[in-house]
CSV table of N, CA and C in Angstrom, one decimal:
chain,number,residue,atom,x,y,z
A,1,THR,N,0.8,-1.4,0.2
A,1,THR,CA,0.2,-0.1,-0.3
A,1,THR,C,0.7,1.3,0.0
A,2,ILE,N,0.0,2.2,0.0
A,2,ILE,CA,0.9,3.5,-0.2
A,2,ILE,C,1.7,4.0,0.9
A,3,ALA,N,0.7,3.9,2.3
A,3,ALA,CA,1.4,4.3,3.0
A,3,ALA,C,2.8,3.3,3.8
A,4,LYS,N,2.2,2.3,3.4
A,4,LYS,CA,3.4,1.4,4.0
A,4,LYS,C,4.9,1.7,3.2
A,5,GLN,N,4.7,1.9,1.6
A,5,GLN,CA,5.7,2.3,1.2
A,5,GLN,C,6.4,4.2,1.7
A,6,TYR,N,5.3,4.6,2.0
A,6,TYR,CA,5.6,6.1,2.3
A,6,TYR,C,6.3,6.2,4.1
A,7,VAL,N,6.1,5.2,4.5
A,7,VAL,CA,6.9,4.9,6.2
A,7,VAL,C,8.2,4.2,5.8
A,8,ASP,N,8.1,3.2,4.7
A,8,ASP,CA,9.6,2.8,4.2
A,8,ASP,C,10.5,3.7,3.7
A,9,PHE,N,10.3,4.5,2.9
A,9,PHE,CA,11.0,5.7,2.5
A,9,PHE,C,11.4,6.6,3.5
A,10,VAL,N,10.4,7.0,4.5
A,10,VAL,CA,11.0,7.8,5.6
A,10,VAL,C,12.2,6.8,6.5
A,11,SER,N,11.7,5.8,6.9
A,11,SER,CA,13.0,5.5,7.8
A,11,SER,C,13.7,5.2,7.0
A,12,GLU,N,14.2,5.0,5.5
A,12,GLU,CA,15.0,4.5,4.8
A,12,GLU,C,16.0,5.9,4.7
A,13,THR,N,15.4,7.2,4.6
A,13,THR,CA,16.4,8.3,4.4
A,13,THR,C,16.6,9.0,5.6
A,14,GLN,N,15.7,8.6,6.8
A,14,GLN,CA,16.4,9.1,8.1
A,14,GLN,C,18.0,8.8,8.2
A,15,LEU,N,18.1,7.0,8.2
A,15,LEU,CA,19.1,6.9,8.4
A,15,LEU,C,20.3,6.8,7.3
A,16,GLN,N,20.0,7.6,6.5
A,16,GLN,CA,21.3,8.0,5.5
A,16,GLN,C,21.3,9.7,5.8
A,17,ARG,N,21.3,10.6,6.9
A,17,ARG,CA,21.8,11.3,7.2
A,17,ARG,C,23.1,12.2,6.3
A,18,LYS,N,22.9,13.1,5.6
A,18,LYS,CA,24.3,13.3,5.1
A,18,LYS,C,25.2,14.1,5.8
A,19,GLY,N,26.1,13.8,5.6
A,19,GLY,CA,27.6,14.7,6.1
A,19,GLY,C,27.5,14.1,7.7
A,20,TYR,N,27.4,13.0,8.3
A,20,TYR,CA,27.3,12.6,9.6
A,20,TYR,C,28.2,11.6,9.6
A,21,GLN,N,29.1,11.3,10.3
A,21,GLN,CA,30.3,10.6,10.1
A,21,GLN,C,30.3,9.9,11.4
A,22,GLN,N,30.0,8.5,11.1
A,22,GLN,CA,30.0,7.5,12.7
A,22,GLN,C,31.5,6.7,12.6
A,23,ASP,N,32.2,7.0,11.7
A,23,ASP,CA,33.7,6.0,12.1
A,23,ASP,C,34.4,6.5,13.6
A,24,PRO,N,35.1,5.5,13.8
A,24,PRO,CA,35.3,6.1,15.2
A,24,PRO,C,36.7,6.9,15.3
A,25,GLU,N,37.2,6.9,14.3
A,25,GLU,CA,38.5,7.9,13.7
A,25,GLU,C,37.9,9.2,13.7
A,26,TYR,N,36.9,9.9,13.1
A,26,TYR,CA,36.2,11.0,13.3
A,26,TYR,C,35.9,11.3,14.8
A,27,ARG,N,35.0,10.3,15.5
A,27,ARG,CA,34.3,10.5,16.9
A,27,ARG,C,36.1,11.0,17.7
A,28,ALA,N,37.2,10.1,17.3
A,28,ALA,CA,38.1,10.3,18.3
A,28,ALA,C,38.5,11.6,18.0
A,29,LYS,N,38.5,12.1,16.9
A,29,LYS,CA,39.0,13.9,16.7
A,29,LYS,C,38.1,14.3,17.2
A,30,LEU,N,36.8,14.2,17.1
A,30,LEU,CA,36.1,15.1,18.0
A,30,LEU,C,35.8,15.5,19.2
A,31,ARG,N,36.3,14.0,20.0
A,31,ARG,CA,36.5,13.9,21.5
A,31,ARG,C,37.8,14.7,21.5
A,32,ALA,N,38.8,14.4,21.1
A,32,ALA,CA,40.0,15.1,21.8
A,32,ALA,C,39.6,16.5,21.7
A,33,ALA,N,39.3,17.5,20.3
A,33,ALA,CA,38.9,18.5,19.7
A,33,ALA,C,38.1,18.9,21.3
A,34,THR,N,37.1,18.8,21.5
A,34,THR,CA,36.1,18.9,22.8
A,34,THR,C,36.5,19.3,23.8
A,35,LYS,N,37.6,18.1,24.0
A,35,LYS,CA,38.2,18.2,25.3
A,35,LYS,C,39.2,19.5,25.8
A,36,LYS,N,39.9,19.3,24.5
A,36,LYS,CA,40.8,20.4,24.3
A,36,LYS,C,40.2,22.0,24.7
A,37,MET,N,38.8,21.9,23.9
A,37,MET,CA,38.2,23.3,23.8
A,37,MET,C,37.7,23.5,25.3
A,38,TRP,N,37.5,22.5,26.2
A,38,TRP,CA,36.8,22.4,27.5
A,38,TRP,C,38.2,22.9,28.5
A,39,GLN,N,39.6,22.6,28.2
A,39,GLN,CA,40.7,22.7,29.1
A,39,GLN,C,41.0,24.3,28.9
A,40,ASP,N,40.3,25.1,27.7
A,40,ASP,CA,40.7,26.4,27.7
A,40,ASP,C,39.7,27.5,29.2
A,41,PRO,N,39.9,28.2,29.8
A,41,PRO,CA,39.5,28.9,31.0
A,41,PRO,C,38.3,29.7,30.6
A,42,GLU,N,38.9,30.4,29.2
A,42,GLU,CA,38.0,31.2,28.6
A,42,GLU,C,37.0,30.7,28.0
A,43,TYR,N,37.0,29.6,27.0
A,43,TYR,CA,35.9,29.0,26.7
A,43,TYR,C,35.0,28.0,28.1
A,44,ARG,N,35.5,27.9,29.0
A,44,ARG,CA,34.3,27.1,30.1
A,44,ARG,C,34.0,28.2,30.7
A,45,ALA,N,34.5,29.1,31.1
A,45,ALA,CA,33.6,30.3,32.0
A,45,ALA,C,32.7,30.7,30.7
A,46,LYS,N,32.8,31.1,29.5
A,46,LYS,CA,31.8,31.4,28.5
A,46,LYS,C,30.8,30.5,28.7
A,47,GLN,N,30.8,29.0,28.1
A,47,GLN,CA,30.3,28.0,28.3
A,47,GLN,C,29.1,27.7,29.5
A,48,LYS,N,29.8,28.0,30.6
A,48,LYS,CA,29.1,27.8,32.0
A,48,LYS,C,28.3,28.9,32.0
A,49,ALA,N,28.7,30.1,31.9
A,49,ALA,CA,27.8,31.6,32.0
A,49,ALA,C,26.5,31.2,30.6
A,50,ALA,N,26.5,30.9,29.6
A,50,ALA,CA,25.6,30.6,28.8
A,50,ALA,C,24.8,29.4,29.8
A,51,LEU,N,24.9,28.3,30.0
A,51,LEU,CA,24.1,27.6,30.8
A,51,LEU,C,23.3,28.0,31.7
A,52,LYS,N,24.2,28.8,32.3
A,52,LYS,CA,23.7,29.4,33.6
A,52,LYS,C,22.3,30.3,33.5
A,53,ASN,N,22.5,31.0,32.4
A,53,ASN,CA,21.5,32.1,32.0
A,53,ASN,C,20.2,31.3,30.9
A,54,LYS,N,20.5,30.3,30.4
A,54,LYS,CA,19.9,29.6,29.6
A,54,LYS,C,18.8,28.7,31.1
A,55,GLY,N,19.0,28.4,31.5
A,55,GLY,CA,18.0,27.9,32.9
A,55,GLY,C,17.3,28.9,33.5
A,56,SER,N,18.0,30.0,33.6
A,56,SER,CA,17.6,31.5,34.4
A,56,SER,C,16.6,32.2,33.7
A,57,ARG,N,16.4,31.9,32.1
A,57,ARG,CA,15.5,32.7,31.2
A,57,ARG,C,14.4,31.4,30.9
A,58,ALA,N,14.2,30.3,31.0
A,58,ALA,CA,13.8,28.8,30.8
A,58,ALA,C,12.6,29.0,32.0
A,59,ASN,N,12.8,29.4,33.4
A,59,ASN,CA,12.6,29.7,34.8
A,59,ASN,C,12.6,30.8,35.7
A,60,PRO,N,11.7,31.7,34.9
A,60,PRO,CA,12.0,33.2,35.3
A,60,PRO,C,11.6,33.1,37.0
A,61,SER,N,11.0,32.1,37.5
A,61,SER,CA,10.7,32.1,39.1
A,61,SER,C,11.7,32.2,40.0
C-alpha cells in the first residue's frame, strides 16, 4: 500500500543523514577537540555562563 511505502521511504532516508560521520576515527578527533576546548578557561567560563543564563530564562521564578 501507499502508506507502507511512505513509512519505508521515511525510515530509509532518516538513516542516511548526509554529512554525519560515525567512524571511530572521526569520533576520536571530535572527542579530542572538545576536550581541548573545555580545558581553555575562557571557553569554559563562557559556556558555564551561557548554561546558567539559559536555565534562568526558562524558569523566571
